[in-house]
Amino acid sequence: MSNRVRRDKEDGRKGWAMVFVTISLFCIIFFAARGRFQAPVSSQAVSLVLSPFQQAVSWVANEVHYVTGAVWEMATLYEQNKMLRNEVEQLRGINLQANEALAENERLRAMVGYTQSARQFDMVAARVIGRESDTWSRMIVIDRGTASGVKEDMPVVTPQGLVGRVVEAGPNSSKVQLILDPRSSVGTIVQRAESRVTGIVQGDMDNPTMPQMVNIPKNADVVEGDVIVTSGFGGIFPKGIIVGLVSSLKNDDGGLLKIGVLESAVDFQKLEDVLVITASREAPPEPIKPPPQTPGTETDPQAQAADKAEAQQ
Amino acid sequence: MSGYCKLAIFVVMLYVLQTSFFPLIAYHGISPDFMLLLTVSYAFLKGTEKGTLMGFITGLMMDLATGTFFGIHAFTHLIIGNICGRFANRVYKEQFFLPVFASLGVTTFNYFILALLMVLLGYRFNPISNVQVTLLPMLIYQLAFAYPVHYLTYQLDKKLSLKDTN
């Protein structure tokens, strides 16, 4: 009898402990989501322990991927050869057109006197060693951390376009929030010169592979196929990095705004190597030139002095 | 090496495989969730207390290692470990049918708790298309990998139990 009472008491205590832990976790989720709770030390410790294993397994996985890829390549060699021959023919034609366009471009540049502003970035190459398989957020782990100069909020790119930003940097690994993550928001602009409509690119939970450009006014000049680049607003992402193409447009639930569904420039399924932008230097602005003035009404002091000197002589 | 140490290495190895190897066969970014499968298997084998603890640890590790919504997996895995652990006395340990097929129900349950939390956090999504895009591929992966994970967990547990009795 006494044993039964003791067991009941113990069960009761465990039940209360379970309820307490569950409620505490429930509260932590909401505090953490609002940015009021962080566990950076333990998080970095876990990353520190896991990253060597992740690096090793990632290396093995890449090797396996490479070998299976090579075997597949050999198996499909004949078909590939046929396709490549066709492609060579097509590319020859495109090459001719491109050369023509290049020559025209050179001429136009010379005519307008336009010099493209050179944007230079300091970059650190990193390998993707881990991916989150969660359905609600999109994060990757890369093999570079504070030891390589990587810090929080640094943009991550590939030659194809924007990948995301570093949200947590450990000593030898960092977590990168992809632009597909619903928590991510990137200030963007339509690249087309006649449009230049701004919007925010966010991850979409309904379609995890295609982010959305939101906050587009309904009458804004955005069409399918428009290239979307970073606007540089917000200070995290430098201006002009390609985010993706507008694949389709739909109306917002409110009816006043449009949403552009984007085909991201980066293939996130095949993301293996990335570049972290550790420093970006914007090109200096063009020097301001005085506008052409009507003869006799010059206000330039140097020109006026020269005129006076001529008159005195 | 102590039993807990072996268990910890097993958990870490499964997690590393989940995050570093299996993304290569991911479909639209979805790959199997070994930590959930491990929680289910361990809870069915060891009961409520250890199942709950395993759920909490695997969930917390996921939250800390990948920087997702903090606490979200610790919360769901803890509940799942607790619920599955309650069935431990009612199933034969040698019987693999229930744990393997329970993984489907558990994955769906886990998905809907997470979906509810996301709605409470203010994120909106279309439930029907979301289920099609994320839950269905996830269920196929879970069904494919539930048996191997449960088998490995069972074998490890058997070895550790034998060692303890000796």
Tab-separated table of C-alpha atoms in Angstrom:
chain	number	residue	atom	x	y	z
A	1	MET	CA	0.000	0.000	0.000
A	2	SER	CA	2.744	2.410	1.043
A	3	ASN	CA	4.721	1.452	-2.108
A	4	ARG	CA	1.754	2.302	-4.258
A	5	VAL	CA	1.335	5.688	-2.582
A	6	ARG	CA	5.046	6.428	-3.039
A	7	ARG	CA	4.885	5.456	-6.709
A	8	ASP	CA	1.823	7.653	-7.199
A	9	LYS	CA	3.694	10.553	-5.620
A	10	GLU	CA	6.711	9.984	-7.851
A	11	ASP	CA	4.508	9.789	-10.953
A	12	GLY	CA	2.810	12.987	-9.880
A	13	ARG	CA	6.154	14.769	-9.497
A	14	LYS	CA	7.342	13.546	-12.903
A	15	GLY	CA	4.078	14.660	-14.431
A	16	TRP	CA	4.475	18.148	-12.975
A	17	ALA	CA	8.115	18.280	-14.135
A	18	MET	CA	6.989	17.332	-17.652
A	19	VAL	CA	4.307	20.042	-17.633
A	20	PHE	CA	6.823	22.609	-16.336
A	21	VAL	CA	9.427	21.756	-19.008
A	22	THR	CA	6.793	21.782	-21.771
A	23	ILE	CA	5.432	25.184	-20.761
A	24	SER	CA	8.963	26.583	-20.358
A	25	LEU	CA	9.917	25.390	-23.842
A	26	PHE	CA	6.707	26.826	-25.261
A	27	CYS	CA	7.595	30.235	-23.770
A	28	ILE	CA	11.235	29.982	-24.932
A	29	ILE	CA	10.116	29.381	-28.533
A	30	PHE	CA	8.176	32.653	-28.559
A	31	PHE	CA	10.876	34.652	-26.736
A	32	ALA	CA	13.552	33.274	-29.086
A	33	ALA	CA	11.437	33.997	-32.173
A	34	ARG	CA	11.015	37.606	-31.030
A	35	GLY	CA	14.790	37.850	-30.438
A	36	ARG	CA	14.500	38.179	-26.666
A	37	PHE	CA	16.244	34.935	-25.872
A	38	GLN	CA	19.475	33.557	-27.253
A	39	ALA	CA	21.739	30.678	-26.344
A	40	PRO	CA	24.926	31.667	-28.183
A	41	VAL	CA	27.486	29.898	-25.977
A	42	SER	CA	25.813	26.498	-25.985
A	43	SER	CA	24.961	26.892	-29.665
A	44	GLN	CA	28.594	27.607	-30.548
A	45	ALA	CA	29.750	24.715	-28.370
A	46	VAL	CA	27.458	22.307	-30.227
A	47	SER	CA	28.663	23.699	-33.558
A	48	LEU	CA	32.274	23.318	-32.429
A	49	VAL	CA	31.739	19.651	-31.560
A	50	LEU	CA	29.725	18.826	-34.663
A	51	SER	CA	31.645	20.713	-37.349
A	52	PRO	CA	34.668	18.326	-37.615
A	53	PHE	CA	32.302	15.361	-38.043
A	54	GLN	CA	30.184	17.321	-40.481
A	55	GLN	CA	33.268	18.310	-42.464
A	56	ALA	CA	34.444	14.701	-42.656
A	57	VAL	CA	31.055	13.294	-43.646
A	58	SER	CA	30.481	16.136	-46.076
A	59	TRP	CA	33.825	15.329	-47.719
A	60	VAL	CA	32.907	11.642	-47.991
A	61	ALA	CA	29.454	12.555	-49.313
A	62	ASN	CA	30.958	14.816	-51.957
A	63	GLU	CA	33.389	12.085	-53.008
A	64	VAL	CA	30.531	9.566	-53.267
A	65	HIS	CA	28.532	12.124	-55.212
A	66	TYR	CA	31.511	12.685	-57.515
A	67	VAL	CA	32.061	8.949	-58.110
A	68	THR	CA	28.380	8.222	-58.766
A	69	GLY	CA	28.290	11.285	-61.003
A	70	ALA	CA	31.309	9.992	-62.946
A	71	VAL	CA	29.733	6.527	-63.362
A	72	TRP	CA	26.499	8.128	-64.554
A	73	GLU	CA	28.464	10.328	-66.952
A	74	MET	CA	30.119	7.264	-68.473
A	75	ALA	CA	26.806	5.462	-68.769
A	76	THR	CA	25.256	8.358	-70.631
A	77	LEU	CA	28.301	9.266	-72.720
A	78	TYR	CA	26.800	8.542	-76.149
A	79	GLU	CA	23.637	10.567	-75.529
A	80	GLN	CA	25.674	13.372	-74.021
A	81	ASN	CA	27.970	13.419	-77.036
A	82	LYS	CA	24.992	13.787	-79.359
A	83	MET	CA	23.514	16.548	-77.243
A	84	LEU	CA	26.834	18.343	-76.977
A	85	ARG	CA	27.275	18.314	-80.750
A	86	ASN	CA	23.883	19.935	-81.117
A	87	GLU	CA	24.764	22.399	-78.407
A	88	VAL	CA	28.066	23.277	-80.107
A	89	GLU	CA	26.172	24.137	-83.277
A	90	GLN	CA	23.743	26.304	-81.364
A	91	LEU	CA	26.523	27.969	-79.390
A	92	ARG	CA	28.408	28.816	-82.565
A	93	GLY	CA	25.381	30.718	-83.745
A	94	ILE	CA	24.944	32.418	-80.381
A	95	ASN	CA	28.657	33.252	-80.303
A	96	LEU	CA	28.358	35.115	-83.586
A	97	GLN	CA	25.430	37.101	-82.222
A	98	ALA	CA	27.283	37.749	-78.973
A	99	ASN	CA	30.327	39.080	-80.814
A	100	GLU	CA	28.073	41.417	-82.730
A	101	ALA	CA	26.400	42.555	-79.521
A	102	LEU	CA	29.793	43.000	-77.859
A	103	ALA	CA	31.016	45.234	-80.650
A	104	GLU	CA	27.787	47.244	-80.490
A	105	ASN	CA	28.110	47.504	-76.723
A	106	GLU	CA	31.665	48.838	-77.025
A	107	ARG	CA	30.514	51.446	-79.505
A	108	LEU	CA	27.620	52.561	-77.343
A	109	ARG	CA	29.820	52.785	-74.276
A	110	ALA	CA	32.287	54.934	-76.128
A	111	MET	CA	29.449	57.138	-77.372
A	112	VAL	CA	27.760	57.716	-74.063
A	113	GLY	CA	31.029	57.833	-72.150
A	114	TYR	CA	29.625	55.413	-69.694
A	115	THR	CA	32.072	53.625	-67.478
A	116	GLN	CA	30.734	50.928	-65.336
A	117	SER	CA	31.385	51.482	-61.679
A	118	ALA	CA	33.769	48.824	-60.450
A	119	ARG	CA	32.455	47.108	-57.326
A	120	GLN	CA	35.042	45.184	-55.399
A	121	PHE	CA	34.443	42.709	-52.666
A	122	ASP	CA	36.772	40.902	-50.272
A	123	MET	CA	35.572	37.319	-50.244
A	124	VAL	CA	36.255	34.141	-48.332
A	125	ALA	CA	35.483	30.847	-50.075
A	126	ALA	CA	33.618	28.312	-47.949
A	127	ARG	CA	32.259	24.807	-48.355
A	128	VAL	CA	28.764	23.789	-47.323
A	129	ILE	CA	29.181	21.111	-44.642
A	130	GLY	CA	25.652	20.851	-43.278
A	131	ARG	CA	22.085	21.567	-44.210
A	132	GLU	CA	19.032	21.708	-42.069
A	133	SER	CA	16.457	19.193	-43.170
A	134	ASP	CA	13.693	21.068	-41.402
A	135	THR	CA	10.582	21.950	-43.368
A	136	TRP	CA	10.042	25.343	-41.750
A	137	SER	CA	13.382	27.079	-42.043
A	138	ARG	CA	16.243	27.056	-44.486
A	139	MET	CA	19.733	27.134	-43.027
A	140	ILE	CA	23.118	25.789	-44.077
A	141	VAL	CA	26.375	25.346	-42.177
A	142	ILE	CA	29.642	26.410	-43.830
A	143	ASP	CA	33.198	25.466	-42.867
A	144	ARG	CA	34.459	29.016	-42.222
A	145	GLY	CA	34.061	30.983	-39.037
A	146	THR	CA	35.506	33.870	-37.077
A	147	ALA	CA	39.017	32.406	-37.543
A	148	SER	CA	38.682	33.170	-41.275
A	149	GLY	CA	37.212	36.619	-40.684
A	150	VAL	CA	33.567	35.625	-41.053
A	151	LYS	CA	31.179	37.585	-38.847
A	152	GLU	CA	27.448	37.834	-38.336
A	153	ASP	CA	25.366	39.587	-40.996
A	154	MET	CA	27.943	39.087	-43.724
A	155	PRO	CA	26.334	38.365	-47.099
A	156	VAL	CA	26.928	34.970	-48.707
A	157	VAL	CA	26.917	34.645	-52.485
A	158	THR	CA	27.877	32.386	-55.355
A	159	PRO	CA	28.898	33.524	-58.844
A	160	GLN	CA	25.220	32.962	-59.814
A	161	GLY	CA	23.742	35.267	-57.173
A	162	LEU	CA	22.722	35.825	-53.572
A	163	VAL	CA	22.611	32.881	-51.141
A	164	GLY	CA	21.826	34.518	-47.798
A	165	ARG	CA	23.528	35.972	-44.755
A	166	VAL	CA	25.585	34.679	-41.846
A	167	VAL	CA	23.387	34.568	-38.734
A	168	GLU	CA	25.838	32.949	-36.376
A	169	ALA	CA	29.614	32.691	-36.672
A	170	GLY	CA	31.512	30.129	-34.628
A	171	PRO	CA	35.290	29.709	-34.563
A	172	ASN	CA	35.480	27.321	-37.520
A	173	SER	CA	31.944	27.111	-38.852
A	174	SER	CA	29.043	29.474	-39.428
A	175	LYS	CA	25.318	29.212	-39.905
A	176	VAL	CA	23.882	30.857	-42.978
A	177	GLN	CA	20.226	31.783	-43.303
A	178	LEU	CA	19.227	31.261	-46.940
A	179	ILE	CA	17.017	33.755	-48.760
A	180	LEU	CA	14.477	30.884	-48.882
A	181	ASP	CA	14.015	31.082	-45.095
A	182	PRO	CA	10.691	32.692	-44.095
A	183	ARG	CA	12.554	34.842	-41.525
A	184	SER	CA	14.881	36.261	-44.171
A	185	SER	CA	14.071	39.590	-45.831
A	186	VAL	CA	16.211	41.185	-48.510
A	187	GLY	CA	15.717	44.688	-49.884
A	188	THR	CA	15.552	44.328	-53.656
A	189	ILE	CA	14.932	46.314	-56.803
A	190	VAL	CA	13.953	45.462	-60.366
A	191	GLN	CA	17.073	45.709	-62.506
A	192	ARG	CA	15.254	46.975	-65.614
A	193	ALA	CA	16.077	50.670	-66.090
A	194	GLU	CA	12.462	51.718	-66.878
A	195	SER	CA	11.056	49.974	-63.823
A	196	ARG	CA	13.377	50.191	-60.764
A	197	VAL	CA	10.509	49.090	-58.499
A	198	THR	CA	11.624	48.170	-54.995
A	199	GLY	CA	10.335	45.307	-52.880
A	200	ILE	CA	11.304	42.826	-50.222
A	201	VAL	CA	12.268	39.259	-51.016
A	202	GLN	CA	11.171	36.713	-48.407
A	203	GLY	CA	11.071	32.942	-48.172
A	204	ASP	CA	7.737	31.308	-48.889
A	205	MET	CA	6.540	28.450	-46.713
A	206	ASP	CA	4.190	27.151	-49.391
A	207	ASN	CA	6.925	26.907	-51.979
A	208	PRO	CA	10.272	26.390	-50.251
A	209	THR	CA	12.305	26.574	-53.461
A	210	MET	CA	10.883	29.856	-54.781
A	211	PRO	CA	11.121	33.034	-52.692
A	212	GLN	CA	8.610	35.863	-53.039
A	213	MET	CA	9.058	39.563	-53.757
A	214	VAL	CA	6.446	41.289	-51.614
A	215	ASN	CA	5.262	44.878	-51.124
A	216	ILE	CA	4.991	45.613	-54.848
A	217	PRO	CA	2.303	48.228	-55.574
A	218	LYS	CA	-0.447	46.837	-57.793
A	219	ASN	CA	0.194	49.289	-60.638
A	220	ALA	CA	3.992	48.934	-60.458
A	221	ASP	CA	5.904	48.135	-63.625
A	222	VAL	CA	7.026	44.577	-62.851
A	223	VAL	CA	6.671	41.859	-65.468
A	224	GLU	CA	7.515	38.179	-65.676
A	225	GLY	CA	11.163	37.682	-66.548
A	226	ASP	CA	12.361	40.820	-64.760
A	227	VAL	CA	15.721	40.391	-63.059
A	228	ILE	CA	15.638	41.211	-59.335
A	229	VAL	CA	18.820	42.479	-57.685
A	230	THR	CA	19.640	43.638	-54.175
A	231	SER	CA	18.849	47.300	-53.579
A	232	GLY	CA	21.555	47.923	-50.989
A	233	PHE	CA	18.958	49.304	-48.549
A	234	GLY	CA	19.287	47.893	-45.073
A	235	GLY	CA	23.063	47.838	-45.050
A	236	ILE	CA	23.602	44.076	-45.036
A	237	PHE	CA	23.554	43.152	-48.704
A	238	PRO	CA	25.588	45.254	-51.155
A	239	LYS	CA	23.714	46.703	-54.084
A	240	GLY	CA	23.451	44.869	-57.393
A	241	ILE	CA	23.731	41.190	-56.439
A	242	ILE	CA	21.315	39.084	-58.498
A	243	VAL	CA	18.565	37.454	-56.435
A	244	GLY	CA	16.465	35.866	-59.178
A	245	LEU	CA	13.979	36.223	-62.001
A	246	VAL	CA	10.287	37.013	-61.672
A	247	SER	CA	8.617	33.735	-62.571
A	248	SER	CA	5.004	34.774	-62.017
A	249	LEU	CA	2.952	37.524	-60.410
A	250	LYS	CA	-0.063	37.167	-58.156
A	251	ASN	CA	-2.268	39.483	-56.146
A	252	ASP	CA	-1.745	39.949	-52.420
A	253	ASP	CA	-4.577	38.863	-50.115
A	254	GLY	CA	-5.293	42.512	-49.300
A	255	GLY	CA	-5.770	43.326	-52.980
A	256	LEU	CA	-3.631	46.490	-52.939
A	257	LEU	CA	-0.279	44.879	-53.532
A	258	LYS	CA	1.267	42.330	-55.857
A	259	ILE	CA	3.552	39.439	-55.049
A	260	GLY	CA	6.243	38.301	-57.456
A	261	VAL	CA	7.201	34.643	-57.263
A	262	LEU	CA	10.923	34.415	-57.990
A	263	GLU	CA	13.032	31.745	-59.576
A	264	SER	CA	16.178	32.108	-57.507
A	265	ALA	CA	19.421	32.700	-59.388
A	266	VAL	CA	21.197	30.179	-57.187
A	267	ASP	CA	20.315	26.492	-57.388
A	268	PHE	CA	20.006	25.781	-53.673
A	269	GLN	CA	19.698	22.042	-54.289
A	270	LYS	CA	23.216	21.940	-55.679
A	271	LEU	CA	24.845	24.388	-53.302
A	272	GLU	CA	28.326	23.111	-52.496
A	273	ASP	CA	30.672	26.092	-52.457
A	274	VAL	CA	29.853	29.652	-51.485
A	275	LEU	CA	31.625	32.970	-51.041
A	276	VAL	CA	31.268	35.100	-47.931
A	277	ILE	CA	31.647	38.829	-48.597
A	278	THR	CA	33.801	40.017	-45.720
A	279	ALA	CA	34.184	43.607	-46.975
A	280	SER	CA	32.649	45.584	-49.805
A	281	ARG	CA	33.887	48.837	-51.170
A	282	GLU	CA	31.430	50.827	-53.177
A	283	ALA	CA	32.890	52.671	-56.165
A	284	PRO	CA	33.264	56.423	-55.507
A	285	PRO	CA	30.526	58.526	-57.098
A	286	GLU	CA	31.198	60.219	-60.428
A	287	PRO	CA	32.638	63.743	-59.983
A	288	ILE	CA	29.975	66.388	-60.526
A	289	LYS	CA	30.568	68.281	-63.747
A	290	PRO	CA	29.204	71.813	-64.302
A	291	PRO	CA	26.293	71.899	-66.748
A	292	PRO	CA	26.947	73.504	-70.166
A	293	GLN	CA	26.196	77.239	-69.981
A	294	THR	CA	24.956	79.742	-72.517
A	295	PRO	CA	27.854	81.927	-73.816
A	296	GLY	CA	27.959	85.252	-71.976
A	297	THR	CA	26.169	84.026	-68.837
A	298	GLU	CA	29.004	81.961	-67.342
A	299	THR	CA	29.147	81.865	-63.584
A	300	ASP	CA	32.354	79.857	-63.425
A	301	PRO	CA	34.908	82.139	-61.647
A	302	GLN	CA	37.823	80.576	-63.519
A	303	ALA	CA	36.203	81.139	-66.910
A	304	GLN	CA	35.272	84.706	-65.946
A	305	ALA	CA	38.847	85.451	-64.837
A	306	ALA	CA	40.181	84.065	-68.117
A	307	ASP	CA	37.731	86.246	-70.080
A	308	LYS	CA	38.778	89.359	-68.128
A	309	ALA	CA	42.452	88.669	-68.745
A	310	GLU	CA	41.719	88.309	-72.470
A	311	ALA	CA	39.791	91.609	-72.490
A	312	GLN	CA	42.609	93.494	-70.717
A	313	GLN	CA	45.141	92.272	-73.241
B	1	MET	CA	33.406	3.092	-23.093
B	2	SER	CA	30.215	3.606	-21.097
B	3	GLY	CA	26.787	2.897	-22.515
B	4	TYR	CA	25.774	6.555	-22.483
B	5	CYS	CA	28.935	7.493	-24.356
B	6	LYS	CA	28.138	4.954	-27.091
B	7	LEU	CA	24.588	6.231	-27.253
B	8	ALA	CA	25.817	9.829	-27.522
B	9	ILE	CA	28.167	8.888	-30.380
B	10	PHE	CA	25.292	7.086	-32.119
B	11	VAL	CA	23.075	10.192	-31.815
B	12	VAL	CA	25.817	12.506	-33.114
B	13	MET	CA	26.633	10.181	-36.020
B	14	LEU	CA	22.974	9.974	-37.034
B	15	TYR	CA	22.672	13.751	-36.811
B	16	VAL	CA	25.818	14.297	-38.877
B	17	LEU	CA	24.520	11.870	-41.522
B	18	GLN	CA	21.180	13.684	-41.525
B	19	THR	CA	22.722	17.118	-42.052
B	20	SER	CA	25.794	16.368	-44.164
B	21	PHE	CA	25.122	13.269	-46.232
B	22	PHE	CA	21.416	12.981	-46.861
B	23	PRO	CA	20.895	16.528	-48.173
B	24	LEU	CA	22.525	15.170	-51.341
B	25	ILE	CA	19.402	13.082	-51.957
B	26	ALA	CA	17.030	15.765	-50.694
B	27	TYR	CA	13.865	16.371	-52.685
B	28	HIS	CA	13.021	20.098	-52.773
B	29	GLY	CA	15.141	20.549	-49.652
B	30	ILE	CA	13.335	17.792	-47.739
B	31	SER	CA	15.380	14.898	-46.373
B	32	PRO	CA	14.762	12.272	-43.683
B	33	ASP	CA	14.544	13.358	-40.051
B	34	PHE	CA	16.659	10.755	-38.251
B	35	MET	CA	16.383	12.519	-34.917
B	36	LEU	CA	12.614	12.060	-34.918
B	37	LEU	CA	12.934	8.404	-35.936
B	38	LEU	CA	15.515	7.850	-33.213
B	39	THR	CA	13.249	9.463	-30.612
B	40	VAL	CA	10.335	7.227	-31.626
B	41	SER	CA	12.432	4.049	-31.636
B	42	TYR	CA	14.149	4.822	-28.347
B	43	ALA	CA	10.872	5.738	-26.662
B	44	PHE	CA	9.236	2.492	-27.831
B	45	LEU	CA	12.195	0.530	-26.494
B	46	LYS	CA	12.908	2.346	-23.235
B	47	GLY	CA	9.673	3.862	-22.009
B	48	THR	CA	8.316	7.276	-21.098
B	49	GLU	CA	11.144	8.773	-19.044
B	50	LYS	CA	14.042	7.882	-21.314
B	51	GLY	CA	11.956	8.508	-24.434
B	52	THR	CA	11.081	12.006	-23.211
B	53	LEU	CA	14.717	12.708	-22.347
B	54	MET	CA	15.920	11.430	-25.719
B	55	GLY	CA	13.309	13.591	-27.485
B	56	PHE	CA	14.410	16.646	-25.543
B	57	ILE	CA	18.122	16.023	-26.254
B	58	THR	CA	17.733	15.318	-29.985
B	59	GLY	CA	15.406	18.298	-30.394
B	60	LEU	CA	17.684	20.628	-28.451
B	61	MET	CA	20.687	19.484	-30.486
B	62	MET	CA	18.834	20.268	-33.711
B	63	ASP	CA	17.841	23.687	-32.380
B	64	LEU	CA	21.356	24.526	-31.260
B	65	ALA	CA	23.258	23.099	-34.209
B	66	THR	CA	21.357	24.570	-37.128
B	67	GLY	CA	19.985	27.794	-35.711
B	68	THR	CA	16.361	27.119	-36.440
B	69	PHE	CA	13.527	28.600	-34.338
B	70	PHE	CA	15.068	27.966	-30.926
B	71	GLY	CA	13.262	25.426	-28.752
B	72	ILE	CA	10.814	24.352	-31.433
B	73	HIS	CA	12.229	20.856	-31.957
B	74	ALA	CA	13.033	20.325	-28.276
B	75	PHE	CA	9.337	21.029	-27.605
B	76	THR	CA	7.893	18.728	-30.263
B	77	HIS	CA	10.369	15.875	-29.794
B	78	LEU	CA	9.842	15.969	-26.021
B	79	ILE	CA	6.093	15.548	-26.450
B	80	ILE	CA	6.556	12.800	-29.054
B	81	GLY	CA	9.097	10.937	-26.895
B	82	ASN	CA	6.673	11.096	-23.983
B	83	ILE	CA	3.682	9.853	-25.969
B	84	CYS	CA	5.576	7.019	-27.728
B	85	GLY	CA	7.172	5.987	-24.433
B	86	ARG	CA	3.733	5.277	-23.009
B	87	PHE	CA	3.362	2.415	-25.510
B	88	ALA	CA	6.664	0.792	-24.498
B	89	ASN	CA	5.034	-1.691	-22.105
B	90	ARG	CA	2.392	-2.667	-24.623
B	91	VAL	CA	4.604	-3.699	-27.559
B	92	TYR	CA	7.105	-6.488	-27.938
B	93	LYS	CA	10.596	-5.110	-28.404
B	94	GLU	CA	11.296	-7.659	-31.120
B	95	GLN	CA	8.237	-6.509	-33.053
B	96	PHE	CA	9.319	-3.830	-35.555
B	97	PHE	CA	5.977	-3.246	-37.263
B	98	LEU	CA	4.532	-0.706	-34.829
B	99	PRO	CA	7.591	1.542	-34.352
B	100	VAL	CA	8.221	1.638	-38.095
B	101	PHE	CA	4.653	2.525	-39.036
B	102	ALA	CA	4.235	4.766	-36.004
B	103	SER	CA	6.968	6.944	-37.511
B	104	LEU	CA	4.464	7.968	-40.196
B	105	GLY	CA	1.874	9.073	-37.662
B	106	VAL	CA	4.535	10.731	-35.536
B	107	THR	CA	5.976	12.645	-38.504
B	108	THR	CA	2.483	13.900	-39.364
B	109	PHE	CA	1.834	14.821	-35.716
B	110	ASN	CA	5.219	16.595	-35.526
B	111	TYR	CA	4.410	18.473	-38.750
B	112	PHE	CA	1.069	19.705	-37.440
B	113	ILE	CA	2.478	20.836	-34.069
B	114	LEU	CA	5.191	22.747	-35.920
B	115	ALA	CA	2.598	24.185	-38.311
B	116	LEU	CA	0.493	25.331	-35.353
B	117	LEU	CA	3.526	26.959	-33.718
B	118	MET	CA	4.402	28.728	-36.975
B	119	VAL	CA	0.852	30.092	-37.199
B	120	LEU	CA	1.061	31.247	-33.576
B	121	LEU	CA	4.392	32.926	-34.382
B	122	GLY	CA	2.643	34.888	-37.132
B	123	TYR	CA	3.789	33.052	-40.269
B	124	ARG	CA	1.039	32.417	-42.813
B	125	PHE	CA	1.000	29.638	-45.389
B	126	ASN	CA	-1.370	27.614	-47.502
B	127	PRO	CA	-1.902	24.353	-45.584
B	128	ILE	CA	-2.921	22.250	-48.594
B	129	SER	CA	0.006	23.116	-50.862
B	130	ASN	CA	2.374	23.021	-47.884
B	131	VAL	CA	1.291	19.484	-47.038
B	132	GLN	CA	1.847	18.445	-50.666
B	133	VAL	CA	5.249	20.073	-50.959
B	134	THR	CA	6.731	19.219	-47.563
B	135	LEU	CA	4.807	16.559	-45.651
B	136	LEU	CA	4.306	13.965	-48.379
B	137	PRO	CA	7.988	13.679	-49.448
B	138	MET	CA	8.951	13.692	-45.774
B	139	LEU	CA	6.595	10.753	-45.064
B	140	ILE	CA	8.103	8.731	-47.911
B	141	TYR	CA	11.622	9.359	-46.604
B	142	GLN	CA	10.591	8.518	-43.045
B	143	LEU	CA	8.966	5.263	-44.107
B	144	ALA	CA	12.078	4.302	-46.062
B	145	PHE	CA	14.478	5.005	-43.212
B	146	ALA	CA	12.343	4.065	-40.173
B	147	TYR	CA	13.315	0.388	-40.333
B	148	PRO	CA	17.123	0.868	-40.559
B	149	VAL	CA	17.105	3.470	-37.776
B	150	HIS	CA	14.895	1.330	-35.547
B	151	TYR	CA	17.041	-1.749	-36.257
B	152	LEU	CA	20.258	0.101	-35.332
B	153	THR	CA	18.666	1.560	-32.188
B	154	TYR	CA	17.345	-1.868	-31.202
B	155	GLN	CA	20.738	-3.537	-31.708
B	156	LEU	CA	22.560	-0.828	-29.748
B	157	ASP	CA	20.017	-1.008	-26.942
B	158	LYS	CA	20.312	-4.805	-26.846
B	159	LYS	CA	24.107	-4.615	-26.575
B	160	LEU	CA	23.980	-1.976	-23.873
B	161	SER	CA	21.324	-3.914	-21.912
B	162	LEU	CA	23.407	-7.122	-22.104
B	163	LYS	CA	26.454	-5.247	-20.882
B	164	ASP	CA	24.456	-3.808	-17.981
B	165	THR	CA	23.102	-7.224	-16.915
B	166	ASN	CA	26.585	-8.783	-17.108
